[in-house]
PDB file of C-alpha atoms in Angstrom:
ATOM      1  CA  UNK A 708     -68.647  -7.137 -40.942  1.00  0.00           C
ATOM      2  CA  UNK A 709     -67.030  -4.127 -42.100  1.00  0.00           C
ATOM      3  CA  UNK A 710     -63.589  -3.368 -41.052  1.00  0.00           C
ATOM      4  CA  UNK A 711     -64.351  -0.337 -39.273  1.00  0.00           C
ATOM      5  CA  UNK A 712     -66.792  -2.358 -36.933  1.00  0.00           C
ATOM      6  CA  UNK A 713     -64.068  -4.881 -36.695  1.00  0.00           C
ATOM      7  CA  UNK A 714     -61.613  -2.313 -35.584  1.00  0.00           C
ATOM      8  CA  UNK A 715     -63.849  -0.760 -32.842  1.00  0.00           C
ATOM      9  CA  UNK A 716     -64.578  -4.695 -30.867  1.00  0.00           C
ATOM     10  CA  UNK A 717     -60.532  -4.651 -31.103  1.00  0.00           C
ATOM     11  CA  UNK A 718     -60.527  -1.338 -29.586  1.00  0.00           C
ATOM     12  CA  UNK A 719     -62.908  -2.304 -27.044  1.00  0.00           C
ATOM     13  CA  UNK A 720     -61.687  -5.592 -26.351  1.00  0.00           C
ATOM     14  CA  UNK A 721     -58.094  -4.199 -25.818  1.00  0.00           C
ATOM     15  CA  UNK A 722     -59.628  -1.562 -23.720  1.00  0.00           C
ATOM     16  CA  UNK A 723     -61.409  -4.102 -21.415  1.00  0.00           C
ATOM     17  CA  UNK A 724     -57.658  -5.768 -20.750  1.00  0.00           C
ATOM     18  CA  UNK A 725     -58.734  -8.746 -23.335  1.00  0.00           C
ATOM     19  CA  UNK A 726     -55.351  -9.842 -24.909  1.00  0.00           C
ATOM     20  CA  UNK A 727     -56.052 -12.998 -25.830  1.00  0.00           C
ATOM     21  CA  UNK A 728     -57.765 -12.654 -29.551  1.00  0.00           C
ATOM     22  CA  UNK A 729     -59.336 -16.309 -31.238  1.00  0.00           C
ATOM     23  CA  UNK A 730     -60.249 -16.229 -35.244  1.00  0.00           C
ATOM     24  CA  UNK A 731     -60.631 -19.379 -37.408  1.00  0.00           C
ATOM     25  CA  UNK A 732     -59.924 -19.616 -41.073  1.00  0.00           C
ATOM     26  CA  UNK A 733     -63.598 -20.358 -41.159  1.00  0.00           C
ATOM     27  CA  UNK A 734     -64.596 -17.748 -39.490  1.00  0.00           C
ATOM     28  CA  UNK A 735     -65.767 -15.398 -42.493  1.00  0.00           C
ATOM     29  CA  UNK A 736     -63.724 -12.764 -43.210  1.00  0.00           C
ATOM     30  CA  UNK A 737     -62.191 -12.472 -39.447  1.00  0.00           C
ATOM     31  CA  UNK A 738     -58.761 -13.058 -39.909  1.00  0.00           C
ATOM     32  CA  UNK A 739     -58.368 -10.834 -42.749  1.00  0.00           C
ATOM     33  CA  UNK A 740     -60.198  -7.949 -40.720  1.00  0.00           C
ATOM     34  CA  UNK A 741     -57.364  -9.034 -37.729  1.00  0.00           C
ATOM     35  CA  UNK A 742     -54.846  -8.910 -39.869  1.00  0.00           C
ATOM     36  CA  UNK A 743     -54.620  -5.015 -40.250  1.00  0.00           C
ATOM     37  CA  UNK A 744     -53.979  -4.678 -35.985  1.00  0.00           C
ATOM     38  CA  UNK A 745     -50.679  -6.845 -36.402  1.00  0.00           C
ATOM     39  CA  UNK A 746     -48.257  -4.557 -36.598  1.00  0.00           C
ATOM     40  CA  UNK A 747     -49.502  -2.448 -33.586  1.00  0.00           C
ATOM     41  CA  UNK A 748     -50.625  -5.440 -30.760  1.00  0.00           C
ATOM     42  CA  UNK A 749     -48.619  -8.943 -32.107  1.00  0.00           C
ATOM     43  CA  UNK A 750     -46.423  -8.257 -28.936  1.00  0.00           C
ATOM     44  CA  UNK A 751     -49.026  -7.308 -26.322  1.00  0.00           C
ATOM     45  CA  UNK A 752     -51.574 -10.290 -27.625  1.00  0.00           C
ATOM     46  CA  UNK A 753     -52.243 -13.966 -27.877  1.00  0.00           C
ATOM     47  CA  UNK A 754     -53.337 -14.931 -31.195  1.00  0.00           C
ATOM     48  CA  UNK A 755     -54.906 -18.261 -31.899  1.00  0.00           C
ATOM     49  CA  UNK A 756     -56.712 -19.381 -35.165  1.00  0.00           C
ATOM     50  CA  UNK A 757     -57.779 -22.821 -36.016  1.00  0.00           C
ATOM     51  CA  UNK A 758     -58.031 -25.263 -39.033  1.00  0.00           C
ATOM     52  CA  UNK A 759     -61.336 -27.307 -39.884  1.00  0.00           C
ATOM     53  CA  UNK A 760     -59.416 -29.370 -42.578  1.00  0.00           C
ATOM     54  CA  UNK A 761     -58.898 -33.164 -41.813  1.00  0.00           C
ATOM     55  CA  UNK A 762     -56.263 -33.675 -43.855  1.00  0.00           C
ATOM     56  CA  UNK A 763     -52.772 -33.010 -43.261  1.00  0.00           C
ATOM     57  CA  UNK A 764     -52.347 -31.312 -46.993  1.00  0.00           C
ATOM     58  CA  UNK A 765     -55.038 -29.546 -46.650  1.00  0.00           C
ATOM     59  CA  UNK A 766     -54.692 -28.457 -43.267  1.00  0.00           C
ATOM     60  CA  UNK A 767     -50.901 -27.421 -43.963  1.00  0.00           C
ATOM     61  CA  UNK A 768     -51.858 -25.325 -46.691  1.00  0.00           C
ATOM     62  CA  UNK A 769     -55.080 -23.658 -44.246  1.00  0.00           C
ATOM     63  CA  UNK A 770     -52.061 -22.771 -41.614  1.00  0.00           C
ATOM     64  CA  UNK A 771     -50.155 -20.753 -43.687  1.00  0.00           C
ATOM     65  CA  UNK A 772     -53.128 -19.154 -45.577  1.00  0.00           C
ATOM     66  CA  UNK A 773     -54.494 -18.001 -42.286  1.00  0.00           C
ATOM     67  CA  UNK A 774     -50.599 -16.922 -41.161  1.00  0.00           C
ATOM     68  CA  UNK A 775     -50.771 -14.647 -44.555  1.00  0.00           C
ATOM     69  CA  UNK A 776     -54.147 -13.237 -43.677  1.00  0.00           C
ATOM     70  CA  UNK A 777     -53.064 -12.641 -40.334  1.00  0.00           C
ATOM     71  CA  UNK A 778     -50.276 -10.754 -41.060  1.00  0.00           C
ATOM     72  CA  UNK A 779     -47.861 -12.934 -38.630  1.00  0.00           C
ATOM     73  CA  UNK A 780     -45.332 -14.944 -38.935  1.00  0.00           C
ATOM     74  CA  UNK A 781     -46.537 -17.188 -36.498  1.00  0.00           C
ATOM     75  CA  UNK A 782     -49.716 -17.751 -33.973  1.00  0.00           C
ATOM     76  CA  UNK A 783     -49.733 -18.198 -30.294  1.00  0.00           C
ATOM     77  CA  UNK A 784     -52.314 -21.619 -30.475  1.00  0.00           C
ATOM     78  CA  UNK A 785     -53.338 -23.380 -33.405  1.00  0.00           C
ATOM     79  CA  UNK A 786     -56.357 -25.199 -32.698  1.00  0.00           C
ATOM     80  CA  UNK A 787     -57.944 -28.344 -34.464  1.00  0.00           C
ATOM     81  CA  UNK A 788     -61.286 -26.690 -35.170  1.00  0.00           C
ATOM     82  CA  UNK A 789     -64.993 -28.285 -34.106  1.00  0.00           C
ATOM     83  CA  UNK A 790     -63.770 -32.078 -33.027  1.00  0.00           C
ATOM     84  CA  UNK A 791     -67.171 -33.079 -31.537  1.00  0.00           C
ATOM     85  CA  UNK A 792     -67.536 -36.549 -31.819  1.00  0.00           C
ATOM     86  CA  UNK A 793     -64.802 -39.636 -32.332  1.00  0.00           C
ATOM     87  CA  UNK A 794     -65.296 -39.756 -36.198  1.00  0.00           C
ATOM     88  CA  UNK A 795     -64.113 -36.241 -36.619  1.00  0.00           C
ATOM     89  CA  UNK A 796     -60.667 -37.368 -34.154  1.00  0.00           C
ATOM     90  CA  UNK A 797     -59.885 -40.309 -35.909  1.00  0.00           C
ATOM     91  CA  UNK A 798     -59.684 -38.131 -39.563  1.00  0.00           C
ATOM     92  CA  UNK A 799     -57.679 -35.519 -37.660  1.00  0.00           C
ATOM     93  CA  UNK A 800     -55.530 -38.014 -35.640  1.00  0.00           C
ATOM     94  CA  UNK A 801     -54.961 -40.406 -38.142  1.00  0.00           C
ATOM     95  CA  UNK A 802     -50.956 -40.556 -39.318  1.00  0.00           C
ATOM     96  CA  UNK A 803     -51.957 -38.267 -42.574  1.00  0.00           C
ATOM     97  CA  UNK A 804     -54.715 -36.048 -40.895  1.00  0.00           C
ATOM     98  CA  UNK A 805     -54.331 -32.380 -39.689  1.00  0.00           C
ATOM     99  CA  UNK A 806     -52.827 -32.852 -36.348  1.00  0.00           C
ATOM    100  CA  UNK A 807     -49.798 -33.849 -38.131  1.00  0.00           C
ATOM    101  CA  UNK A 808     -49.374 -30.973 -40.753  1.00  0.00           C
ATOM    102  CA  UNK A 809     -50.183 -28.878 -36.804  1.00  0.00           C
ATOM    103  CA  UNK A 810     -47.428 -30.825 -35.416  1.00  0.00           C
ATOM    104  CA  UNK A 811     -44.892 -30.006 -38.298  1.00  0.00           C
ATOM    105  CA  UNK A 812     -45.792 -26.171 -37.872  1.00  0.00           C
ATOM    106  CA  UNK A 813     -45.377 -26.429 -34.357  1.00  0.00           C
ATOM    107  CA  UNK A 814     -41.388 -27.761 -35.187  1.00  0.00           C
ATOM    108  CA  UNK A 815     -41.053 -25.245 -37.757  1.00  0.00           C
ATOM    109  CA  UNK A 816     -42.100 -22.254 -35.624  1.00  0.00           C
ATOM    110  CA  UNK A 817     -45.613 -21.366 -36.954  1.00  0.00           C
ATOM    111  CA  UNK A 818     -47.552 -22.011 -34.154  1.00  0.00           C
ATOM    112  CA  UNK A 819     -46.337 -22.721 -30.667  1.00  0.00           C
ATOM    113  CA  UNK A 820     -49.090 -24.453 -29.093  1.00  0.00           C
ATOM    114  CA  UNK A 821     -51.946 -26.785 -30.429  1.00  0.00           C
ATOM    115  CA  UNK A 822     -55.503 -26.673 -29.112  1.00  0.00           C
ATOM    116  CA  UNK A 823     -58.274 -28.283 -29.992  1.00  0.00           C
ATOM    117  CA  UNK A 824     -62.028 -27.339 -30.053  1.00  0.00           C
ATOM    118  CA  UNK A 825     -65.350 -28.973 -30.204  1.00  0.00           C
ATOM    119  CA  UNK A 826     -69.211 -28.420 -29.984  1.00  0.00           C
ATOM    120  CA  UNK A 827     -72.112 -30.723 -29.307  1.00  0.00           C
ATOM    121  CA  UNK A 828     -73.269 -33.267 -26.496  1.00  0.00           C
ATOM    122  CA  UNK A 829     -70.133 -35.632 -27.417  1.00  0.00           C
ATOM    123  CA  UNK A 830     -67.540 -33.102 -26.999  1.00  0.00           C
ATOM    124  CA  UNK A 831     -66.208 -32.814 -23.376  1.00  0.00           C
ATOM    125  CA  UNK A 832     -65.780 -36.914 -23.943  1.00  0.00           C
ATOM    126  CA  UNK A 833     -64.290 -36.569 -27.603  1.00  0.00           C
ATOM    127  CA  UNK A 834     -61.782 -34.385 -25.935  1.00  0.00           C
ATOM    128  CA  UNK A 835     -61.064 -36.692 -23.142  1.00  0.00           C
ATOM    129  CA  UNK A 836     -60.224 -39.113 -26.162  1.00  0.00           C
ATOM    130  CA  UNK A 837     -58.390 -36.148 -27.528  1.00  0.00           C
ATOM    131  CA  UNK A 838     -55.793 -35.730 -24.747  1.00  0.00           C
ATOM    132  CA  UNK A 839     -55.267 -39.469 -24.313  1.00  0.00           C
ATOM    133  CA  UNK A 840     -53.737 -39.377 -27.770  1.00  0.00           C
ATOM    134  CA  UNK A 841     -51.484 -36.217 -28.203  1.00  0.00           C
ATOM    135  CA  UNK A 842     -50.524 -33.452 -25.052  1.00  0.00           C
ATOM    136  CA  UNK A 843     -52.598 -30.805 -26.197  1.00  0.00           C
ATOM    137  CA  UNK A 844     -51.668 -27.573 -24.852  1.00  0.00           C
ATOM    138  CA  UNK A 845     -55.662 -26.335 -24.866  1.00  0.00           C
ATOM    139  CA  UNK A 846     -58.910 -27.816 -24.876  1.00  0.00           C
ATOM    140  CA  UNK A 847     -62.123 -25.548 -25.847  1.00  0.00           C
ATOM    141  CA  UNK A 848     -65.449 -27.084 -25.019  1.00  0.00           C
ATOM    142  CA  UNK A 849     -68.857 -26.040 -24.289  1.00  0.00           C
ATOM    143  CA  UNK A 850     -70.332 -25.797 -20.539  1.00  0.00           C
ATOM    144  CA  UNK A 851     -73.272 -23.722 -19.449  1.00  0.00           C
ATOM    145  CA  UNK A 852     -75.925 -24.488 -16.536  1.00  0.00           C
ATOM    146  CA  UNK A 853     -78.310 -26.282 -18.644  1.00  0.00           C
ATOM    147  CA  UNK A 854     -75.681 -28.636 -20.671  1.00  0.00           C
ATOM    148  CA  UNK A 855     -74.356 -29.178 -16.578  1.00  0.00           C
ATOM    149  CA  UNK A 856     -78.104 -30.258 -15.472  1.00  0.00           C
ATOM    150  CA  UNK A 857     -77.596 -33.210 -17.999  1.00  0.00           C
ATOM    151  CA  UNK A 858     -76.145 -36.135 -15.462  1.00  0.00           C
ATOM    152  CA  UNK A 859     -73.899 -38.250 -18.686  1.00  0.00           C
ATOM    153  CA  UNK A 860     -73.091 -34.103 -19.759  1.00  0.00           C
ATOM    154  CA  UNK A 861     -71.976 -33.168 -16.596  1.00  0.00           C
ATOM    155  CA  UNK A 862     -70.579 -36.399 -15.901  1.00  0.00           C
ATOM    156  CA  UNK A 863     -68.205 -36.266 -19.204  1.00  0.00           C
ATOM    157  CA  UNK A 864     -67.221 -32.731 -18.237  1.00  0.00           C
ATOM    158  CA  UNK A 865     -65.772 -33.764 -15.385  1.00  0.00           C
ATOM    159  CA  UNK A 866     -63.860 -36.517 -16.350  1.00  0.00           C
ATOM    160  CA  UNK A 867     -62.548 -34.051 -18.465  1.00  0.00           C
ATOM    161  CA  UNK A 868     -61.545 -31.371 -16.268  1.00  0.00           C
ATOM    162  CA  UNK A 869     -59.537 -34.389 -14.438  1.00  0.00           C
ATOM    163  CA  UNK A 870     -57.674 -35.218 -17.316  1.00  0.00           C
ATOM    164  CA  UNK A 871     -57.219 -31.491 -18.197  1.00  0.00           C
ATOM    165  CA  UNK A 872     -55.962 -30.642 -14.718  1.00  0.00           C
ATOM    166  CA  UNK A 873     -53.445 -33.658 -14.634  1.00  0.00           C
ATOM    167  CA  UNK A 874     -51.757 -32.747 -17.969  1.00  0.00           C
ATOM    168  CA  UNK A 875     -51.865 -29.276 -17.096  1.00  0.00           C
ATOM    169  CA  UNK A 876     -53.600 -27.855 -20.047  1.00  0.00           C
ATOM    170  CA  UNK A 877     -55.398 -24.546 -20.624  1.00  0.00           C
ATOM    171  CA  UNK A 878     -59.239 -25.302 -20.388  1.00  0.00           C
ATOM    172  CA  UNK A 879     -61.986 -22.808 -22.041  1.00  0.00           C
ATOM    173  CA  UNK A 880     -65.476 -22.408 -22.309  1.00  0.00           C
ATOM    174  CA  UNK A 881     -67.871 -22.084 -24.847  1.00  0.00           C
ATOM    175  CA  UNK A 882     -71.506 -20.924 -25.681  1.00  0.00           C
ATOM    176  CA  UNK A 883     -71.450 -19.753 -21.985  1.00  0.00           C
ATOM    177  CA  UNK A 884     -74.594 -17.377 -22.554  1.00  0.00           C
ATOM    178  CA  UNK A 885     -76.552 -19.332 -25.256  1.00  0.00           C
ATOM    179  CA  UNK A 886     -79.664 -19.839 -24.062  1.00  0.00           C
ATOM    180  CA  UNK A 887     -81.005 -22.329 -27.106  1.00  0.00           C
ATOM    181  CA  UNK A 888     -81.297 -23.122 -30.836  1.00  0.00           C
ATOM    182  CA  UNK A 889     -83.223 -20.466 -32.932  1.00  0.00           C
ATOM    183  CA  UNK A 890     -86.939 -20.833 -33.021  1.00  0.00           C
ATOM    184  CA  UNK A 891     -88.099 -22.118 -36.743  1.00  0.00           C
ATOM    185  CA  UNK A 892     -89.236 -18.882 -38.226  1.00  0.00           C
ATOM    186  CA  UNK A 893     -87.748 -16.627 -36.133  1.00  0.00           C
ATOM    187  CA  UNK A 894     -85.766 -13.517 -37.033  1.00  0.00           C
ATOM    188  CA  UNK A 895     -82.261 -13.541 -36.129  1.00  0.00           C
ATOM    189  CA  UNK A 896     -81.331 -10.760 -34.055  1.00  0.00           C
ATOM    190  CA  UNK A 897     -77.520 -11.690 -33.469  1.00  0.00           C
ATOM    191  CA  UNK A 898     -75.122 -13.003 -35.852  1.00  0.00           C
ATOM    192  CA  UNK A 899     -74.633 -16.340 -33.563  1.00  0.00           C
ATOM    193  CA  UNK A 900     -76.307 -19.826 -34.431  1.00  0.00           C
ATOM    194  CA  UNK A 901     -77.837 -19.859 -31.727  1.00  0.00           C
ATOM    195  CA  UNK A 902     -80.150 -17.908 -29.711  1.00  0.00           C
ATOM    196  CA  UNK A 903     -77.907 -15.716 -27.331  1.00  0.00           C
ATOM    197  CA  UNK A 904     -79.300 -14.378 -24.073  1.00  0.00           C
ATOM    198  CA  UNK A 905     -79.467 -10.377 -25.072  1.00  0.00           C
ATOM    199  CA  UNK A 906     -80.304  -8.890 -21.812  1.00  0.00           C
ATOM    200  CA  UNK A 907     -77.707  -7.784 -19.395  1.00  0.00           C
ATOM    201  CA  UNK A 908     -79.199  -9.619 -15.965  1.00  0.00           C
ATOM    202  CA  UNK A 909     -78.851 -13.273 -17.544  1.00  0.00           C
ATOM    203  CA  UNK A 910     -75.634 -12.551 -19.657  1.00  0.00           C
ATOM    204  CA  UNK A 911     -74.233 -11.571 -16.174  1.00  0.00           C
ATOM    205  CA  UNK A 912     -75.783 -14.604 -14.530  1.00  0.00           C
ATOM    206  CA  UNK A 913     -74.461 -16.795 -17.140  1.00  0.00           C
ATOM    207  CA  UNK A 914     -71.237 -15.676 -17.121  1.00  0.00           C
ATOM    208  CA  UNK A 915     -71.019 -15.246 -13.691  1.00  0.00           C
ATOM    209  CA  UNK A 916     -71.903 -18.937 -13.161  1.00  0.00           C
ATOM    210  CA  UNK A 917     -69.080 -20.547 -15.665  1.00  0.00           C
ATOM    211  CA  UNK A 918     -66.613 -18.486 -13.920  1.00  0.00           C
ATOM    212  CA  UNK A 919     -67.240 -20.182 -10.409  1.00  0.00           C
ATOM    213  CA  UNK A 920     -65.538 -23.167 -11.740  1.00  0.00           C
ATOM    214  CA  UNK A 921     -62.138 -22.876 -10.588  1.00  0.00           C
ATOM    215  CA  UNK A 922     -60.708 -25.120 -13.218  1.00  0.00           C
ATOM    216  CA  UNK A 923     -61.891 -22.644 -15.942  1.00  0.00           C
ATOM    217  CA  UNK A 924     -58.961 -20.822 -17.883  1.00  0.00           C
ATOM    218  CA  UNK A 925     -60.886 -18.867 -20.483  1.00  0.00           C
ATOM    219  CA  UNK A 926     -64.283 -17.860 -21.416  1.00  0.00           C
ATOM    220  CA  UNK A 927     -64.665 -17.046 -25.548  1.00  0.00           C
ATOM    221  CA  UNK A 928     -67.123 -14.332 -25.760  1.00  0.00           C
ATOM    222  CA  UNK A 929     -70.071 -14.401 -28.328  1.00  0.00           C
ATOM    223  CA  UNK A 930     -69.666 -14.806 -31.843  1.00  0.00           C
ATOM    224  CA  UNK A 931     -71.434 -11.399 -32.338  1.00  0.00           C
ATOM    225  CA  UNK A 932     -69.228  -8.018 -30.971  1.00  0.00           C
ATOM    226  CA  UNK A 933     -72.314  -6.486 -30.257  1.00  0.00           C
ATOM    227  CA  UNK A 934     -72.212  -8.766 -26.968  1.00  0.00           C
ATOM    228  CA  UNK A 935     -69.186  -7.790 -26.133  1.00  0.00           C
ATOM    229  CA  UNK A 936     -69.812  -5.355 -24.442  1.00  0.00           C
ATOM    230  CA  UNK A 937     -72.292  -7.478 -21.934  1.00  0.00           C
ATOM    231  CA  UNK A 938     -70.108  -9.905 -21.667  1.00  0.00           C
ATOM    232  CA  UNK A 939     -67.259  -7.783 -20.385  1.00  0.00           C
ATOM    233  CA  UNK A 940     -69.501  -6.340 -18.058  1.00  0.00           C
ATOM    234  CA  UNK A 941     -70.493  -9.362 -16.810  1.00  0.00           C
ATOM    235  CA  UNK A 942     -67.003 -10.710 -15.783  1.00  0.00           C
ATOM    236  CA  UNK A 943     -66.747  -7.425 -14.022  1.00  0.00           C
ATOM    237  CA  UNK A 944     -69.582  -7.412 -11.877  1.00  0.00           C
ATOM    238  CA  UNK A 945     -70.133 -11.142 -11.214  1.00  0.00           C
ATOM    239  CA  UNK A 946     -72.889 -12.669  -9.082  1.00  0.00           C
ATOM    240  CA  UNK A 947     -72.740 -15.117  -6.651  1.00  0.00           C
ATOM    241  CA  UNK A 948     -73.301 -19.060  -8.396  1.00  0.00           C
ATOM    242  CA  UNK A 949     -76.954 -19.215  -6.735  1.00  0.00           C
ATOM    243  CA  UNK A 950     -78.055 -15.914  -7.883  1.00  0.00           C
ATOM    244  CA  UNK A 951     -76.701 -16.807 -11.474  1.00  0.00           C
ATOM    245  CA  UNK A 952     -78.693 -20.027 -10.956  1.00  0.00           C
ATOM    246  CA  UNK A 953     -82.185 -18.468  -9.482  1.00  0.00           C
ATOM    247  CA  UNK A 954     -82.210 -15.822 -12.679  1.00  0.00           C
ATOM    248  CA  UNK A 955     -81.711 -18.462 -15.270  1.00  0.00           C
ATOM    249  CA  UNK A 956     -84.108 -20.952 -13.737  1.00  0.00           C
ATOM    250  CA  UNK A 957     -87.304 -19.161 -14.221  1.00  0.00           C
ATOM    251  CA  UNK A 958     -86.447 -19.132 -18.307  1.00  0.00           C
ATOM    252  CA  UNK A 959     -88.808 -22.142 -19.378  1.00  0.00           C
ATOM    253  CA  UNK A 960     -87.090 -22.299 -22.876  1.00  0.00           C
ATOM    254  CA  UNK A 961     -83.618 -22.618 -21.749  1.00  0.00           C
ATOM    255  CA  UNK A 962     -82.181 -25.398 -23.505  1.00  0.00           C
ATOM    256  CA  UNK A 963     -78.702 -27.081 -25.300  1.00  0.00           C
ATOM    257  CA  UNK A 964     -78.313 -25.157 -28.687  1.00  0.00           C
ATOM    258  CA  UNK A 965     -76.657 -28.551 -29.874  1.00  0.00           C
ATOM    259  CA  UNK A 966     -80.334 -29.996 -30.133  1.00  0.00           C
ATOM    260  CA  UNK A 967     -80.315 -29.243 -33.956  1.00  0.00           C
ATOM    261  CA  UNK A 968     -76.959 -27.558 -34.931  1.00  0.00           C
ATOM    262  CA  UNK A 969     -77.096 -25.948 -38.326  1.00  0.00           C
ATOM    263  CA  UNK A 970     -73.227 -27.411 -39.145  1.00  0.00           C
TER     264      UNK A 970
END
């Protein structure tokens, strides 16, 4: 996007009391359109970026590139970026992968937390795995009504939230208002992946009905700023858990968007 679009979701993010800002160096061009606000918000803001590189050379290298476009000397949370399944881990755990060149940033003063994020049926169990072999400060998984009707889903996420809980960590939600993968041949109205509810009544309901868990620290808002908007509404005029249930139920084509991922 351009950078004056960029600059008005900061403005009304900031305006809606949302001070905790997530970019990725994959993310496009987000960091460097972030990177500009530094000088005004670094203080009032937590920043957190991620890495997608495996390697710990590679991943070192990604750290300070997005620290450069980012216009910081250091980030608030450095996550380890989409971890959905034990073969991604094991290259990020191993003794040369990225969680080390995280963990030498972290001693340095680049970052001062690590996270670590995931999507995809596997991931509330990959991140179980996850916190059994470092203390991660964050975990950011997907949850959403439909991936919580799916019993071994539901059943991971939980075990997950225990593990969470007991060590303390920050937990937050993804793809909270996706309502399923995009239709072969359809057009793309929203610069997400996946098909997005669009329409305030089940972006409220949707939201409304992550944020009755209790053990929920954070909700990331779609990857497109033009449902911002919705989605700050949402949090501020939630409905009860069994009206967000009754207005998603009648949608016969809700479904996981991790059915055919495009990554």
């Amino acid at each position: 996007m351009s950078q004056d679009v960029a600059d008005r979701s900061v403005d009304e993010a900031l305006a809606a009391g949302i001070n905790h800002f997530d970019v990725a160096a994959g993310y496009g061009e987000a960091e460097l359109r972030l990177g500009p606000w530094m000088s005004r918000i670094r203080d009032r803001i937590f920043l957190a970026t991620k890495t997608g590189e495996r390697d710990r050379e590679s991943a070192w290298q990604q750290i300070n590139d997005s620290l450069r476009r980012l216009q910081t000397d250091h980030v608030d949370l450095l996550q380890l970026h989409a971890i959905g399944d034990l073969g991604e881990l094991d290259a990020a755990t191993r003794p040369d992968g990225a969680l080390s060149a995280a963990v030498r940033a972290q001693e340095e003063g680049l970052i001062r937390a690590i996270g670590i994020t995931g999507h995809g049926h596997q991931a509330p169990a990959t991140h179980l795995e996850a916190l059994r072999r470092h203390r991660f400060a964050t975990v950011l998984t997907p949850l959403n009504p439909v991936l919580w009707r799916n019993e071994s889903y539901r059943a991971d996420y939980e075990a997950l939230v225990e593990e969470v809980q007991r060590q303390d960590a920050g937990l937050m939600i993804i793809k909270a208002i996706s309502r399923r993968n995009w239709p072969e041949r359809a057009d793309h109205s929203h610069a997400t992946w996946y098909e997005p509810y669009a329409d305030q009544e089940r972006v409220t309901a949707a939201v409304s009905w992550v944020l009755s868990h209790s053990e929920v620290t954070g909700i990331a808002t779609a990857g497109d700023v033009g449902l911002l908007g919705m989605m700050v509404h949402a949090e501020q005029t939630r409905t009860s858990v069994s009206g967000a249930e009754g207005q998603l139920a009648d949608d016969g084509e809700y479904a996981s968007p991790f059915i055919a991922m495009p990554f």
